[in-house]
Coordinates of C-alpha atoms in Angstrom, one line a residue:
X1 CA -26.4 -60.4 21.7
X2 CA -27.6 -59.5 25.0
X3 CA -25.1 -58.7 27.9
X4 CA -26.6 -58.6 31.9
X5 CA -23.5 -55.8 32.6
X6 CA -24.1 -56.1 36.8
X7 CA -21.2 -57.2 38.8
X8 CA -19.4 -57.4 36.4
X9 CA -15.7 -55.9 36.4
X10 CA -15.5 -53.4 33.3
X11 CA -12.1 -54.7 32.0
X12 CA -14.2 -57.8 31.3
X13 CA -17.2 -56.5 30.3
X14 CA -15.1 -54.1 27.1
X15 CA -13.3 -57.8 26.4
X16 CA -16.9 -59.3 25.9
X17 CA -18.0 -56.2 23.9
X18 CA -14.6 -56.5 22.0
X19 CA -15.3 -60.4 20.9
X20 CA -18.4 -61.3 20.2
X21 CA -18.7 -60.6 15.8
X22 CA -21.9 -59.1 16.4
X23 CA -24.0 -56.1 17.9
X24 CA -24.0 -55.9 21.4
X25 CA -27.4 -55.1 24.1
X26 CA -25.8 -53.8 27.6
X27 CA -28.3 -54.2 30.4
X28 CA -27.5 -53.1 34.1
X29 CA -24.2 -50.5 33.2
X30 CA -23.3 -49.2 36.3
X31 CA -19.9 -46.5 36.4
X32 CA -18.0 -49.6 34.1
X33 CA -15.8 -47.1 31.8
X34 CA -13.5 -47.3 28.4
X35 CA -16.7 -49.3 26.5
X36 CA -16.6 -48.9 23.1
X37 CA -13.2 -47.3 23.3
X38 CA -11.7 -47.4 19.7
X39 CA -14.3 -50.0 17.7
X40 CA -14.8 -50.0 14.3
X41 CA -17.8 -51.2 13.7
X42 CA -20.5 -52.2 15.2
X43 CA -23.2 -50.9 17.4
X44 CA -24.0 -51.7 21.4
X45 CA -26.9 -50.1 23.2
X46 CA -26.7 -48.9 26.9
X47 CA -28.8 -49.3 29.6
X48 CA -27.4 -47.3 32.6
X49 CA -25.2 -45.6 33.3
X50 CA -21.4 -46.2 31.7
X51 CA -18.5 -44.7 33.5
X52 CA -15.5 -42.8 32.1
X53 CA -14.6 -42.2 28.5
X54 CA -17.2 -43.9 26.5
X55 CA -16.1 -44.2 23.0
X56 CA -13.4 -43.3 23.6
X57 CA -11.0 -42.9 20.2
X58 CA -13.7 -44.3 18.7
X59 CA -12.7 -44.8 14.6
X60 CA -16.4 -45.5 13.0
X61 CA -18.7 -47.4 15.3
X62 CA -21.9 -46.3 16.5
X63 CA -23.4 -46.2 21.1
X64 CA -27.0 -45.4 22.2
X65 CA -27.0 -45.2 26.0
X66 CA -30.6 -45.1 26.9
X67 CA -29.7 -43.3 30.3
X68 CA -27.2 -40.3 31.6
X69 CA -22.6 -40.9 30.7
X70 CA -20.0 -40.0 32.1
X71 CA -17.1 -37.6 31.9
X72 CA -15.2 -38.1 29.2
X73 CA -17.1 -39.3 26.6
X74 CA -16.0 -39.8 22.9
X75 CA -12.2 -38.6 24.6
X76 CA -10.5 -39.1 21.4
X77 CA -12.7 -40.1 19.0
X78 CA -11.4 -41.1 14.9
X79 CA -15.1 -41.9 14.1
X80 CA -18.4 -43.1 14.4
X81 CA -21.5 -41.7 16.4
X82 CA -22.8 -41.3 20.3
X83 CA -26.2 -41.4 21.4
X84 CA -26.8 -39.7 25.2
X85 CA -30.2 -40.0 25.6
X86 CA -30.1 -38.2 28.8
X87 CA -27.0 -35.9 30.1
X88 CA -23.7 -36.0 29.9
X89 CA -20.7 -35.3 32.5
X90 CA -17.3 -33.1 31.8
X91 CA -14.9 -33.1 29.4
X92 CA -18.1 -34.3 26.3
X93 CA -15.8 -34.9 23.5
X94 CA -11.9 -33.5 24.4
X95 CA -9.9 -34.0 21.8
X96 CA -12.6 -35.2 19.5
X97 CA -11.8 -34.9 16.1
X98 CA -14.0 -36.7 14.0
X99 CA -17.7 -38.1 14.6
X100 CA -20.7 -37.0 16.2
X101 CA -22.1 -36.5 19.6
X102 CA -25.7 -36.3 20.9
X103 CA -26.9 -35.4 23.7
X104 CA -30.7 -35.1 24.1
X105 CA -30.2 -33.4 27.6
X106 CA -27.1 -31.2 29.4
X107 CA -23.7 -31.2 29.9
X108 CA -21.1 -30.1 31.9
X109 CA -17.6 -28.6 32.6
X110 CA -15.4 -27.8 29.2
X111 CA -17.9 -30.1 26.5
X112 CA -15.5 -29.5 23.3
X113 CA -12.7 -28.4 24.8
X114 CA -9.5 -28.6 22.0
X115 CA -12.0 -30.4 18.7
X116 CA -10.1 -29.7 15.9
X117 CA -10.5 -30.9 12.3
X118 CA -8.7 -32.3 9.9
X119 CA -9.6 -32.0 5.8
X120 CA -13.0 -34.1 5.6
X121 CA -12.7 -35.1 9.1
X122 CA -15.1 -32.8 10.9
X123 CA -16.4 -33.1 15.1
X124 CA -19.8 -32.4 16.3
X125 CA -21.4 -32.0 19.4
X126 CA -25.4 -31.1 19.7
X127 CA -26.4 -30.3 22.7
X128 CA -30.0 -30.7 23.8
X129 CA -30.2 -28.4 27.0
X130 CA -27.6 -26.4 28.3
X131 CA -23.9 -26.4 28.5
X132 CA -21.5 -25.6 31.7
X133 CA -18.8 -23.3 31.4
X134 CA -15.9 -23.7 29.2
X135 CA -17.6 -24.5 25.9
X136 CA -15.2 -24.7 23.1
X137 CA -12.5 -24.1 25.4
X138 CA -9.4 -23.9 22.6
X139 CA -11.9 -25.2 20.1
X140 CA -9.3 -25.3 16.7
X141 CA -12.7 -27.3 14.3
X142 CA -15.9 -28.5 14.3
X143 CA -19.4 -27.5 15.2
X144 CA -20.7 -27.5 19.1
X145 CA -24.5 -26.7 18.7
X146 CA -26.3 -26.0 22.2
X147 CA -30.1 -26.2 21.8
X148 CA -31.2 -25.0 25.4
X149 CA -34.4 -27.1 25.9
X150 CA -36.1 -25.8 28.8
X151 CA -38.5 -24.0 31.1
X152 CA -37.4 -22.3 33.6
X153 CA -35.3 -19.5 31.1
X154 CA -31.1 -19.3 32.3
X155 CA -27.7 -19.3 30.1
X156 CA -28.2 -22.2 27.0
X157 CA -24.2 -21.5 28.5
X158 CA -21.8 -21.0 31.5
X159 CA -19.0 -19.1 32.0
X160 CA -15.8 -18.6 29.5
X161 CA -17.8 -20.0 25.8
X162 CA -14.9 -20.3 24.3
X163 CA -11.6 -19.4 26.2
X164 CA -8.6 -19.8 23.6
X165 CA -10.8 -20.8 20.9
X166 CA -9.2 -20.3 17.3
X167 CA -11.0 -22.5 15.1
X168 CA -14.3 -24.2 14.4
X169 CA -18.0 -22.8 15.2
X170 CA -20.1 -22.5 18.5
X171 CA -24.2 -22.2 18.0
X172 CA -26.3 -21.0 20.6
X173 CA -30.0 -20.9 20.4
X174 CA -31.4 -18.1 22.5
X175 CA -32.7 -15.0 22.1
X176 CA -30.5 -13.4 24.0
X177 CA -26.5 -13.5 24.1
X178 CA -25.8 -13.7 28.3
X179 CA -22.6 -14.4 28.7
X180 CA -20.1 -12.8 29.2
X181 CA -18.0 -13.4 25.8
X182 CA -13.7 -13.7 26.2
X183 CA -11.6 -11.4 23.4
X184 CA -11.0 -13.9 21.6
X185 CA -14.2 -14.6 19.6
X186 CA -17.0 -12.4 17.6
X187 CA -21.2 -13.3 18.2
X188 CA -22.7 -12.8 14.8
X189 CA -26.7 -13.2 15.1
X190 CA -28.9 -15.5 12.9
X191 CA -32.9 -16.4 12.6
X192 CA -32.1 -20.2 11.6
X193 CA -29.4 -22.3 12.2
X194 CA -27.3 -21.1 9.2
X195 CA -25.2 -22.8 7.4
X196 CA -26.8 -26.7 5.0
X197 CA -24.6 -28.0 8.2
X198 CA -25.1 -27.1 11.1
X199 CA -29.6 -27.2 9.3
X200 CA -29.1 -31.3 9.1
X201 CA -27.3 -31.7 12.4
X202 CA -30.0 -29.9 14.3
X203 CA -32.4 -31.9 12.0
X204 CA -30.7 -35.2 12.3
X205 CA -31.4 -34.3 16.6
X206 CA -34.2 -34.1 16.2
X207 CA -34.8 -37.5 14.2
X208 CA -33.0 -39.1 17.0
X209 CA -35.0 -38.3 19.9
X210 CA -38.6 -37.6 18.7
X211 CA -38.8 -34.2 18.7
X212 CA -40.1 -32.1 16.3
X213 CA -37.9 -29.1 13.9
X214 CA -40.1 -26.4 13.4
X215 CA -39.1 -24.8 16.2
X216 CA -34.9 -25.7 16.6
X217 CA -35.0 -24.4 12.8
X218 CA -37.0 -21.2 12.4
X219 CA -35.3 -20.5 16.4
X220 CA -33.0 -17.4 16.8
X221 CA -29.0 -19.0 17.1
X222 CA -25.9 -16.7 18.3
X223 CA -23.0 -17.8 15.7
X224 CA -19.4 -17.6 17.9
X225 CA -16.5 -17.7 15.9
X226 CA -12.4 -16.8 16.3
X227 CA -12.5 -13.1 16.3
X228 CA -9.7 -12.5 13.3
X229 CA -9.3 -8.3 15.4
X230 CA -7.7 -10.4 17.7
X231 CA -6.8 -13.8 17.9
X232 CA -6.0 -16.6 20.5
X233 CA -2.8 -16.9 18.5
X234 CA -1.8 -13.1 20.2
X235 CA -1.7 -14.7 24.0
X236 CA 1.8 -16.7 22.8
X237 CA 4.9 -14.7 23.7
X238 CA 7.2 -15.1 20.2
X239 CA 10.7 -17.0 21.6

């Protein structure tokens, strides 16, 4: 089903998507928010720029955006896939609990904040460009990969990366780690993405965006994980 969203109120557009018994392609999307929120099935293709909280609480559906997305994409999502052929705003993957988010371009501040994992639910975010400050803030699980695809040689990540991190991992594709890390995070230099899971995520990102995987698989990465010698829990005062 095709929907022309030009001038359409977000509530009416969401109702149309939910009521449709088949996959949906949306044209002329300009800032309508909450699209695909909580959906467990269905594929949605969006042309334009969806508003905040795209795919919030997503529970298995797949969303592809031919353009940029705004803030809180994949907020508290449980499962499914969000694929963005553009860049994303702040708080992408906020409190994400499962599923995957693939971004072709950059992300704003606080991407992956409060990400968590449980049993077989391992959320993942793969970013083709750069990430803003506070990437992985308070991260408790899952994987964030920043591929840093740019030609201007700027750092792949902003300030305060991994602040309060106490689980999961962050992989930064760069020859040198320019960002100052908090004491609760340790860095390990790798040749290639490392684990089979990380390699699989990089390969999937390349397939989705039509990129040659070879340069990404042989590049240098820095793997950030919680520092067991200086754990984040020490920042709390016992009751």
